[in-house]
Coordinates of C-alpha atoms and ligand atoms in Angstrom, one line a residue:
X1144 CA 225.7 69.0 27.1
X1145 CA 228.2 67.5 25.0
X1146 CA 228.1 67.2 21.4
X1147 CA 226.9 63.3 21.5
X1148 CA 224.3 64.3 23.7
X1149 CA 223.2 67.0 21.7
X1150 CA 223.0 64.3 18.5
X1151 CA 220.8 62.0 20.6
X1152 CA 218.9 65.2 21.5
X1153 CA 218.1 66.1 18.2
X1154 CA 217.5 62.8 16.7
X1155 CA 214.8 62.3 19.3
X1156 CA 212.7 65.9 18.6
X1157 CA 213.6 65.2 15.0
X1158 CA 211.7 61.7 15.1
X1159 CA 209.1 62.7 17.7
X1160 CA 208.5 66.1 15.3
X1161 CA 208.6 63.7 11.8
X1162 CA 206.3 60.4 13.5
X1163 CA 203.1 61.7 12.3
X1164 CA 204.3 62.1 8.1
X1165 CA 206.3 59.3 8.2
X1166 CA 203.5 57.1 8.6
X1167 CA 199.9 58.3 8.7
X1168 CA 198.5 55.2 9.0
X1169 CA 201.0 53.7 11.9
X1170 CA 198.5 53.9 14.6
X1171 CA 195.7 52.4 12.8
X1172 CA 195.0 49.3 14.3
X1173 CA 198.3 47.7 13.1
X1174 CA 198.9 45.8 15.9
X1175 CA 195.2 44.1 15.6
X1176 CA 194.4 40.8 13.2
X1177 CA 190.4 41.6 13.1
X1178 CA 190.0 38.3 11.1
X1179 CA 189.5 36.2 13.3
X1180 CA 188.8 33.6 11.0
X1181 CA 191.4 31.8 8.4
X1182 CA 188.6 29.7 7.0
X1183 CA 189.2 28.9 2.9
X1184 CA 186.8 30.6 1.2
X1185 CA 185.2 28.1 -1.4
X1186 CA 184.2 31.2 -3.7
X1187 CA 181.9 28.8 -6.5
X1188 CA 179.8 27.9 -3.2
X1189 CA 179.7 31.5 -2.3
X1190 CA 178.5 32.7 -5.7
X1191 CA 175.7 30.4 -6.4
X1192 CA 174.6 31.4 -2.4
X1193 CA 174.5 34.8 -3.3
X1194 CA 172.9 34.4 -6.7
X1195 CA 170.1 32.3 -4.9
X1196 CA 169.4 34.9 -2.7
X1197 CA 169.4 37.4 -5.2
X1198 CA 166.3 35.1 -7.1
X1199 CA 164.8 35.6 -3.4
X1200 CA 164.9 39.1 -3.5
X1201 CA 163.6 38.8 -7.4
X1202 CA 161.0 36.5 -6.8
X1203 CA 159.3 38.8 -3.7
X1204 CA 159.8 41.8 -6.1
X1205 CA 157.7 39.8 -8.7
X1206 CA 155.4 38.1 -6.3
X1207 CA 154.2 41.4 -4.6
X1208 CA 155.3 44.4 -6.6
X1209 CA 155.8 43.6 -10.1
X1210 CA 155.3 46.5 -11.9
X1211 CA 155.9 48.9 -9.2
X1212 CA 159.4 50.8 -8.4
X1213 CA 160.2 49.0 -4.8
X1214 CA 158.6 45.6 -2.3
X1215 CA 157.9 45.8 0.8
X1216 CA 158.8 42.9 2.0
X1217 CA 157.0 42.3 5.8
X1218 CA 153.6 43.9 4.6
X1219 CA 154.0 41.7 1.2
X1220 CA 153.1 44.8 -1.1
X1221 CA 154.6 47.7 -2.9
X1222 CA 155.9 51.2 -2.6
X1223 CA 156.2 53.7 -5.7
X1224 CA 158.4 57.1 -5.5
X1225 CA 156.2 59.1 -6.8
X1226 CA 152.8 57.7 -6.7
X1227 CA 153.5 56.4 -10.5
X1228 CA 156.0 53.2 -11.1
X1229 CA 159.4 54.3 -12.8
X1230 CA 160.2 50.2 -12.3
X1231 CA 163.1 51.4 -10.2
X1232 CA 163.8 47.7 -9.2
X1233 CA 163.6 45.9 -12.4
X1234 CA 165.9 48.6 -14.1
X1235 CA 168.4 49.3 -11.1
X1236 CA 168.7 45.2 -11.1
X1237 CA 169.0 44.1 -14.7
X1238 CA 172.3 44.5 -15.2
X1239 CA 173.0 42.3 -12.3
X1240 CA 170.8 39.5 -13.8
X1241 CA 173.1 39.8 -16.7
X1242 CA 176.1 39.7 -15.1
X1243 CA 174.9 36.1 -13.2
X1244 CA 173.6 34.6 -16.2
X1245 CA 170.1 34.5 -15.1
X1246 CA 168.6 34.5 -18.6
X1247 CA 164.9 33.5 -17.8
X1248 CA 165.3 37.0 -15.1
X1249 CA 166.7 39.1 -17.4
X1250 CA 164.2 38.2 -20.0
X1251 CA 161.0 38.5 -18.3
X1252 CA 162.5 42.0 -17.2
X1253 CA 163.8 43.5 -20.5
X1254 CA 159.8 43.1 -21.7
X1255 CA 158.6 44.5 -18.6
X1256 CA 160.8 47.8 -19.1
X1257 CA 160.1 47.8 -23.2
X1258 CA 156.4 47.7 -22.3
X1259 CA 156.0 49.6 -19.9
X1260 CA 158.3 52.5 -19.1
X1261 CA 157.6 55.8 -19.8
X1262 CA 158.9 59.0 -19.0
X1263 CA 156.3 61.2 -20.0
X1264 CA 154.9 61.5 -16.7
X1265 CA 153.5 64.9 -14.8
X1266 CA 155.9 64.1 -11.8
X1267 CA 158.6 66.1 -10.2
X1268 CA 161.7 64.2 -9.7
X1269 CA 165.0 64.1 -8.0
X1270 CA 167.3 64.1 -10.8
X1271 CA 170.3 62.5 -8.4
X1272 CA 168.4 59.1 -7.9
X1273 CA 166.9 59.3 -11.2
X1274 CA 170.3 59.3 -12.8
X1275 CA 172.6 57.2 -10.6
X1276 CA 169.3 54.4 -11.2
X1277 CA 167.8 54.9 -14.6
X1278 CA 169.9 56.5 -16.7
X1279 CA 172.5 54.5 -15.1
X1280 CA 170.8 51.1 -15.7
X1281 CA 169.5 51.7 -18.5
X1282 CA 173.1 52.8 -20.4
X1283 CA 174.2 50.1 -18.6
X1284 CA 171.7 47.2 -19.8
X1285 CA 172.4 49.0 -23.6
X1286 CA 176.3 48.0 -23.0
X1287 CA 175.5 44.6 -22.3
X1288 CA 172.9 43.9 -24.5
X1289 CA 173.2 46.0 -27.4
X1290 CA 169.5 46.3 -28.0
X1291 CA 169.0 49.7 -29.1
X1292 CA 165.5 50.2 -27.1
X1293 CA 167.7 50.3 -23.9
X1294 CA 169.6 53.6 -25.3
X1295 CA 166.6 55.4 -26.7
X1296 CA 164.8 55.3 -23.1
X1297 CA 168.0 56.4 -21.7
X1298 CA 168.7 59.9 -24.5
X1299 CA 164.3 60.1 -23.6
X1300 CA 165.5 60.5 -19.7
X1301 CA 168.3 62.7 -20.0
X1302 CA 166.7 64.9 -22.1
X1303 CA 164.0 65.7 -19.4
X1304 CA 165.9 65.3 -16.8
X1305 CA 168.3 68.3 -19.1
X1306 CA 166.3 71.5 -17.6
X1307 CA 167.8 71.1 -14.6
X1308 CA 171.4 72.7 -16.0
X1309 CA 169.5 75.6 -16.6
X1310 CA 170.9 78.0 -13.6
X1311 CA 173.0 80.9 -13.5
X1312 CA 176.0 78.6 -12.8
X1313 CA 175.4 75.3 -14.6
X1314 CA 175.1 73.4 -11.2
X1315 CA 171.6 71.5 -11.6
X1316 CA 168.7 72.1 -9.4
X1317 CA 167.7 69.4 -6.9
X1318 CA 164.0 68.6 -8.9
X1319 CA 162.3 68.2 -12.6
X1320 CA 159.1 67.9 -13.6
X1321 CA 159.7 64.9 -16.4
X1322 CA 156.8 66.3 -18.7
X1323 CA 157.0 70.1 -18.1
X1324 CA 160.6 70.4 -17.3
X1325 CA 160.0 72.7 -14.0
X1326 CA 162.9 72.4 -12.1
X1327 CA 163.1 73.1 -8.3
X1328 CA 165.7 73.1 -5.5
X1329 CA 167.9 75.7 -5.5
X1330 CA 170.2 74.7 -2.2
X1331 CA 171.5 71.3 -3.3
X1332 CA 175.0 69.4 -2.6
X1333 CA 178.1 68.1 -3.9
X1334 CA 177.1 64.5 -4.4
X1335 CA 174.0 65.1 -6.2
X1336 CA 175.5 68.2 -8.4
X1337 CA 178.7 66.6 -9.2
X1338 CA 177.5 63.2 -9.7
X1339 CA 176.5 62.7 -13.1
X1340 CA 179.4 62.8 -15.8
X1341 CA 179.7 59.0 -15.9
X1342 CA 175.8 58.7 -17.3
X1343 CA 176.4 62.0 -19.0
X1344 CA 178.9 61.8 -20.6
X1345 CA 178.6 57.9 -21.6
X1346 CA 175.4 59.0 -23.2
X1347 CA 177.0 62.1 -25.6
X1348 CA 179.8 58.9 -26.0
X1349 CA 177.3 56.5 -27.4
X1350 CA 174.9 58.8 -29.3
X1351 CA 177.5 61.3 -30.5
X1352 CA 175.6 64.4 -28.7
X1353 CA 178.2 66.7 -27.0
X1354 CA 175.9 68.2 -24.9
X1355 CA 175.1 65.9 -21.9
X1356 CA 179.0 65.7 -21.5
X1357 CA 179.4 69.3 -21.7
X1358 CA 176.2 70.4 -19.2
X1359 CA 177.3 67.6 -16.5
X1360 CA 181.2 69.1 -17.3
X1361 CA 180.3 72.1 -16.5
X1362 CA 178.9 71.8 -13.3
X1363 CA 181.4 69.8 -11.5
X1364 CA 183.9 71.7 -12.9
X1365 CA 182.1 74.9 -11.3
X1366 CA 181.5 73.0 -7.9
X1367 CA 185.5 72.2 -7.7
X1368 CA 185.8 76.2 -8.5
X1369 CA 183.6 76.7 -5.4
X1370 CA 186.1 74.7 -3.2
X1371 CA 187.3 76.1 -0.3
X1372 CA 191.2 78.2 -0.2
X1373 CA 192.1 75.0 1.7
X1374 CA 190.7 72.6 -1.0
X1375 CA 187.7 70.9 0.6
X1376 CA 183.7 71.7 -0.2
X1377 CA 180.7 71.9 2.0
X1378 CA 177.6 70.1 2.8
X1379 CA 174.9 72.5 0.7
X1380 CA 175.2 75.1 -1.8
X1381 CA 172.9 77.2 -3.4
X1382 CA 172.7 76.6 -7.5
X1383 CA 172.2 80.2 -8.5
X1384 CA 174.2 82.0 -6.4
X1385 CA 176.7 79.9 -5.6
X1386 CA 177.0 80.0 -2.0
X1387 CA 177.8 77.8 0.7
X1388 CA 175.0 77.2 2.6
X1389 CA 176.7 74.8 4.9
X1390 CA 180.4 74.7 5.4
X1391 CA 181.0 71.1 7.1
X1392 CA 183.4 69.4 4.9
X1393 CA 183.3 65.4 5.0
X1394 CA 183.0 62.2 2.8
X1395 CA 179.9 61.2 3.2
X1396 CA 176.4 61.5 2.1
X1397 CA 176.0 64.7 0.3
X1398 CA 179.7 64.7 -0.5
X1399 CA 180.4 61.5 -1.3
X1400 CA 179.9 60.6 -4.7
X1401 CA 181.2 63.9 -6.1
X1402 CA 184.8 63.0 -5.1
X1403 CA 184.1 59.3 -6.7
X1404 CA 182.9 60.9 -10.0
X1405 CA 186.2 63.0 -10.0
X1406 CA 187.8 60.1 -10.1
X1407 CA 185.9 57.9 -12.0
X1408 CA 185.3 60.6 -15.1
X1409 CA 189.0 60.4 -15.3
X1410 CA 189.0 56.8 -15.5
X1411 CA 186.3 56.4 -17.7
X1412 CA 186.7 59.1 -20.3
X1413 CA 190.6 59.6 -20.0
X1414 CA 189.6 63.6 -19.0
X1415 CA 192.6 65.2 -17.8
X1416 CA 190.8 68.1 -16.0
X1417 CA 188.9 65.3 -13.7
X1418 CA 192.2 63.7 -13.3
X1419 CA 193.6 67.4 -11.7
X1420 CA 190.5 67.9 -9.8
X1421 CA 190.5 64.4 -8.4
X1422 CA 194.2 64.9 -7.2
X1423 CA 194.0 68.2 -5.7
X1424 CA 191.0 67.2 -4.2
X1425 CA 192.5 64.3 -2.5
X1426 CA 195.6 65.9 -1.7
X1427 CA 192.9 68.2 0.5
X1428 CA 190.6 65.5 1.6
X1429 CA 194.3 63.5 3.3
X1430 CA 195.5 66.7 4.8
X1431 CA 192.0 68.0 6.9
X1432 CA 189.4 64.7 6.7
X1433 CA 191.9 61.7 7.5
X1434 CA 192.0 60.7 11.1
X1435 CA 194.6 58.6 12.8
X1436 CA 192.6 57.7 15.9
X1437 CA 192.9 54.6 18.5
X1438 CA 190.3 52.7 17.1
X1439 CA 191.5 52.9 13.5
X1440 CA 191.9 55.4 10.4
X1441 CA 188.6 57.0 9.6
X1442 CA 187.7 59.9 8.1
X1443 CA 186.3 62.8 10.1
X1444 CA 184.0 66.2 9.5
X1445 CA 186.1 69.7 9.4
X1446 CA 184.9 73.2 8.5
X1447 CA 185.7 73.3 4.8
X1448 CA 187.5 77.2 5.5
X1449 CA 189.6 76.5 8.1
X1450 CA 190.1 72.1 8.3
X1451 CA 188.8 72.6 12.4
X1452 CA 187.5 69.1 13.3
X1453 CA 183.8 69.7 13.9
X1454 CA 182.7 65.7 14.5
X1455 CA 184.1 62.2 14.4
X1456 CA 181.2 60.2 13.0
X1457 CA 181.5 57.6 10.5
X1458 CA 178.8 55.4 8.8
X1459 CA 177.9 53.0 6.2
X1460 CA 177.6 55.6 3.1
X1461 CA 181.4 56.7 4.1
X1462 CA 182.4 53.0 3.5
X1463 CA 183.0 53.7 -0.1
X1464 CA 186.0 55.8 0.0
X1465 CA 188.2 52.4 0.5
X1466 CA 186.9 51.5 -3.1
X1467 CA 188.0 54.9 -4.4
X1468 CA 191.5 55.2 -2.6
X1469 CA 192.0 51.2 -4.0
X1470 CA 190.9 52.7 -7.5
X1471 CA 193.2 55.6 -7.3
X1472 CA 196.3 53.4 -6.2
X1473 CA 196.3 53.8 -3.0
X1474 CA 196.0 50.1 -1.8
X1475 CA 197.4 51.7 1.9
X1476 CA 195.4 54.1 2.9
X1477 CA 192.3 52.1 1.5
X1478 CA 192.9 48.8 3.5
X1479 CA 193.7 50.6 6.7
X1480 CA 190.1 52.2 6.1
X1481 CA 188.7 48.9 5.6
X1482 CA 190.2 46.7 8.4
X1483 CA 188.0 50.1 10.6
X1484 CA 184.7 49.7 8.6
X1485 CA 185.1 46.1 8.9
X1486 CA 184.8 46.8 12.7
X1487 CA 182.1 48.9 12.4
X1488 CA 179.7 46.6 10.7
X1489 CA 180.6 43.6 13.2
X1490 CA 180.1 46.7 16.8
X1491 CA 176.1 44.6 16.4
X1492 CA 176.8 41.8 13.6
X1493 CA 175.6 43.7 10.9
X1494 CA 176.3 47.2 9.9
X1495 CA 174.7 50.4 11.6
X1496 CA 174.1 53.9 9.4
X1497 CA 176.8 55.9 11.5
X1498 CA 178.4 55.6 14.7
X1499 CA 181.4 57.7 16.5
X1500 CA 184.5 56.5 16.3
X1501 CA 186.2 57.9 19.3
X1502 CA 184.2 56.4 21.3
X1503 CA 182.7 53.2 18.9
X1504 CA 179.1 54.0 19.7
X1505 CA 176.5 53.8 17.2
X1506 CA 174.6 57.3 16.3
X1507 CA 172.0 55.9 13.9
X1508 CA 171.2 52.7 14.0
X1509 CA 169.2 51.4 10.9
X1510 CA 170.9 49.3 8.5
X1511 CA 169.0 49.9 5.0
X1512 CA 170.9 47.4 3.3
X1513 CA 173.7 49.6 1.7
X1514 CA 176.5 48.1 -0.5
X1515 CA 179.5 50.2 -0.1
X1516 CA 181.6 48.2 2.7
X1517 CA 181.0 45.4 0.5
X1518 CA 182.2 47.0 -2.3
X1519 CA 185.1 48.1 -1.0
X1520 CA 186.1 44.9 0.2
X1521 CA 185.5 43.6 -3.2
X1522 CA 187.8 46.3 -4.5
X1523 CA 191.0 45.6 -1.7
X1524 CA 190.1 41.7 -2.9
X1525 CA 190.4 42.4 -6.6
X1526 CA 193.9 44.4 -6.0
X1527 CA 195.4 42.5 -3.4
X1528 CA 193.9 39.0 -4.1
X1529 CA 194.4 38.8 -0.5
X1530 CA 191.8 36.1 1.2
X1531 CA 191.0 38.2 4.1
X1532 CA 188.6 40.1 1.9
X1533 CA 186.6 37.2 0.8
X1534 CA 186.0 36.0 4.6
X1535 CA 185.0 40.0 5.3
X1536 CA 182.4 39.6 2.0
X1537 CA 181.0 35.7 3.9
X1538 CA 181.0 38.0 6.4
X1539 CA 178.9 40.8 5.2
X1540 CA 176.8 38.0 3.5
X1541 CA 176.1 35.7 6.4
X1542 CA 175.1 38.8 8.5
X1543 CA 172.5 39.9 5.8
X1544 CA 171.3 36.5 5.2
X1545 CA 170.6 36.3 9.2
X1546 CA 169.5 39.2 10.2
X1547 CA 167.7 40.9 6.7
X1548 CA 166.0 37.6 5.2
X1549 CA 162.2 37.2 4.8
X1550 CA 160.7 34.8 2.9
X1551 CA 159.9 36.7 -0.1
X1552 CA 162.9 39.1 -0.3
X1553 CA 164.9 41.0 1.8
X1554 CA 164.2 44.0 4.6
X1555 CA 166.5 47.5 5.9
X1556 CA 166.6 46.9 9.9
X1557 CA 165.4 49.6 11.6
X1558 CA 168.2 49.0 14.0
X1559 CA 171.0 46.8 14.2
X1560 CA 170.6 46.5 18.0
X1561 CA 167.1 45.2 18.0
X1562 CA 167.2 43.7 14.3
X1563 CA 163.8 45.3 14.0
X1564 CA 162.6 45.7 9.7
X1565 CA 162.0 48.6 8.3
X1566 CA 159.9 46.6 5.6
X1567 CA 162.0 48.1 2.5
X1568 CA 163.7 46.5 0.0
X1569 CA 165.7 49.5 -1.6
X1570 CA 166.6 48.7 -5.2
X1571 CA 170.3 49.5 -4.6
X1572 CA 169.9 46.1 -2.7
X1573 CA 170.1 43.8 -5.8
X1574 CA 171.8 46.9 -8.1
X1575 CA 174.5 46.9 -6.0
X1576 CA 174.7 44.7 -2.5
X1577 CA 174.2 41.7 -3.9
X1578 CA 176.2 42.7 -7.5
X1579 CA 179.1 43.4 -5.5
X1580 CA 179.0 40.4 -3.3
X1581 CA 178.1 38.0 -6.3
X1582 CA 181.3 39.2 -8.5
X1583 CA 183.4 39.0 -5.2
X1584 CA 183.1 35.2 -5.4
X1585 CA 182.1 35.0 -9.0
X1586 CA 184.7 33.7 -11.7
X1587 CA 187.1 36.3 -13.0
X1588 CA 185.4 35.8 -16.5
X1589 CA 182.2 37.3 -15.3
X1590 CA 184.0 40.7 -15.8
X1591 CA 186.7 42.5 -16.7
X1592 CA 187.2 44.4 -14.1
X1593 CA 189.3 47.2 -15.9
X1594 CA 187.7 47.4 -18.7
X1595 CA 184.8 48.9 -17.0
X1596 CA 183.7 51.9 -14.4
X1597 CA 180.9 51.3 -11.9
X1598 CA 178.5 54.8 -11.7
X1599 CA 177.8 55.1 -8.2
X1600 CA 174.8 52.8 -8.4
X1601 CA 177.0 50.0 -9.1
X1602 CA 176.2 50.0 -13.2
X1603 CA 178.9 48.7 -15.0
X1604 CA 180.0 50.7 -17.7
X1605 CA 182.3 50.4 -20.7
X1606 CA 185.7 52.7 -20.2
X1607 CA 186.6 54.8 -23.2
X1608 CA 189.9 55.2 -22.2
Ligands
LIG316 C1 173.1 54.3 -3.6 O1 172.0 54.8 -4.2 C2 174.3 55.0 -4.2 O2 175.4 54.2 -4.0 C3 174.6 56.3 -3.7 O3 175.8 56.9 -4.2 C4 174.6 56.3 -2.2 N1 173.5 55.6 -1.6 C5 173.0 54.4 -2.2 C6 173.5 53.2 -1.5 O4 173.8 53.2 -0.2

């Protein structure tokens, strides 16, 4: 072979050998425009539609379960947690009210919660949804309103909800008995051990206490010790003992929000050891979980020891890594992410839980009205301005309108294929589905988008950095 050859040789194998790091993303669906639409978006329309629907949603919750944590919106009555209301819905939604001026809401609402929430209640818990909704809310309706009631419920929560710290490594039990302080639930996982600081820690901020900062520090600092050699973390662990119980390594539920509060902690609180975690973490989660497939970029399940692909599913909770990848500055990786969930929510019109995206059939099909493809598309739209994000949002909207409406609020599908109810109207669904939609089309006035970090349940709170 001569020498010219030989160059041609080598710059082939060199390219062929390079293709894969030169662009990650090259194969993910670049050659498809998914929007098929170029419709203007006339975004003053779009908000008062979604503020009307979120009165809807308000007026079933007041109309058939006032008082009580969740409605049921087919059987027109109420569902509470734990047998006792915690008014999950009007504190999980009154930050929202705020945020779209409805004054008359937000007052009838702010009485409800001052006369009637308690915490001193004989009931075990689950300190993750307790937190991400009431501690959350309730921080967050302080922020905005500055009535001091707000923050003394929220310092009566956390300190009940402290007992669960109290384990041989500082990663919280599962459970906690709100008037004994019994904690159970030893085996937990990464989402609901590391998923705290932001409530934490804006807590210790407002009522100069160190010590929720320090106690929900502490134990996502010792989950990221408990990561893999490769970098990545498992599905359970136990609390005391710190071992894995389960070594599948992914970003969804039960992972999920542990990598967001990485990041977010950073963001909120300027911490520089949540700023190293989150980029290490990343760095790991890239390498092993990001898939270049044919039908998009995803993100994939691996065996947190050795990055072996164990699955290829992908659902609705995963959604909300475009909104993290945006927020980190990684505008790429997060729209190639979202152009693939936008196709999964539109495989049956309206978004299942997970499908598999080799071969783009759906696994579980319920839709419970989650938020977090919406609220990545409202992060791409807030970074890019770019109008595709607003048609993805009518989108998401339109589909949700069709397919989740009743009369007095609005229903989970049991499955997107059959559009059958499920006859719950979770509170995330006006916390944060309809919060995310509404400041998608809302004036830019509504919010300042970087002065503030939303916790996981879509609170808004104030950044100290
Ligand atoms: C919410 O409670 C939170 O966003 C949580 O992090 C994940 N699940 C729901 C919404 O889907």
């Amino acid at each position: 072979m001569n020498s010219k050859k030989m160059s041609i040789l080598i710059f082939i194998v060199t390219s062929i050998l390079l293709l894969p790091n030169i662009n990650i993303l090259a194969k993910a669906g670049s050659k498809e425009n998914p929007y098929t639409t170029n419709e203007k978006i006339d975004k003053k329309e779009m908000a008062a539609k979604v503020k009307a629907e979120f009165i809807n949603a308000w007026d079933g919750y007041k109309k058939y379960a006032w008082g009580h944590d969740e409605l049921k919106p087919v059987s027109k009555t109420y569902f509470d947690w734990y047998g006792t209301s915690l008014l999950m819905t009007p504190v999980d939604a009154f930050d929202t009210m705020v945020l779209m001026g409805l004054k008359k809401e937000a007052d009838e609402t702010k009485r409800l919660i001052f006369e009637k929430l308690s915490f001193d209640k004989n009931i075990s818990v689950k300190f993750f949804e307790i937190n991400i909704r009431l501690e959350g809310g309730l921080l967050s309706g302080y922020e905005l309103t500055h009535d001091k009631r707000f923050l003394k419920l929220a310092e009566d929560l956390a300190n009940r909800l402290l007992p669960v710290f109290n384990t041989k490594t500082g990663m919280p039990y599962r459970y906690v008995n709100l008037k004994t302080g019994e904690v159970k639930g030893e085996v937990s996982n990464p989402a609901e051990i590391g998923s705290c600081l932001i409530e934490f820690g804006t807590l210790s901020k407002l009522t100069d206490n160190p010590i929720y900062y320090d106690k929900a520090k502490k134990a996502l600092v010792e989950l990221y010790n408990h990561r893999s050699k490769i970098g990545l973390v498992g599905s359970s662990i136990n609390v005391e003992t710190g071992k894995w119980i389960d070594s599948e390594s992914h970003i969804s539920g039960g992972i999920d929000s542990y990598y967001e509060y990485l990041l977010k902690s950073w963001k909120l609180f300027g911490d520089k050891d949540c700023k190293r975690m989150w980029k290490e973490s990343i760095k790991a989660v890239n390498k092993y979980l990001a898939d270049s497939a044919s039908t998009g970029f995803w993100y994939r399940q691996v065996n947190m020891n050795t990055g072996k692909r164990t699955s290829t599913l992908f659902g609705s909770l995963d959604a909300f890594f475009g909104a993290e990848l945006a927020l980190s500055g990684d505008i790429n990786r997060a729209e190639a992410l979202q152009a693939s969930c936008y196709k999964m929510w539109n495989l049956a019109g309206i978004e299942p839980e997970e499908i598999n995206y080799n071969s783009m059939k759906i696994i579980s099909p319920q839709y419970v009205l989650r938020p977090e493809n919406i609220e990545s598309a409202y992060y791409l739209y807030h970074y890019t301005h770019n109008e595709k994000y607003l048609q993805m949002g009518k989108t998401y909207f339109d589909s949700i309108v069709k397919y989740c409406r009743t009369d007095d609020g609005y229903s989970g599908l049991k499955s997107v294929i059959t559009k059958e109810k499920d006859d719950e109207m979770q509170s995330f669904f006006l916390a944060e589905t309809l919060k995310y939609l509404y400041l998608m089309f809302a004036s830019s006035n509504t919010l300042n988008f970087n002065s503030v970090i939303f916790n996981t349940e879509a609170h808004a709170l104030i950044r100290f950095n």
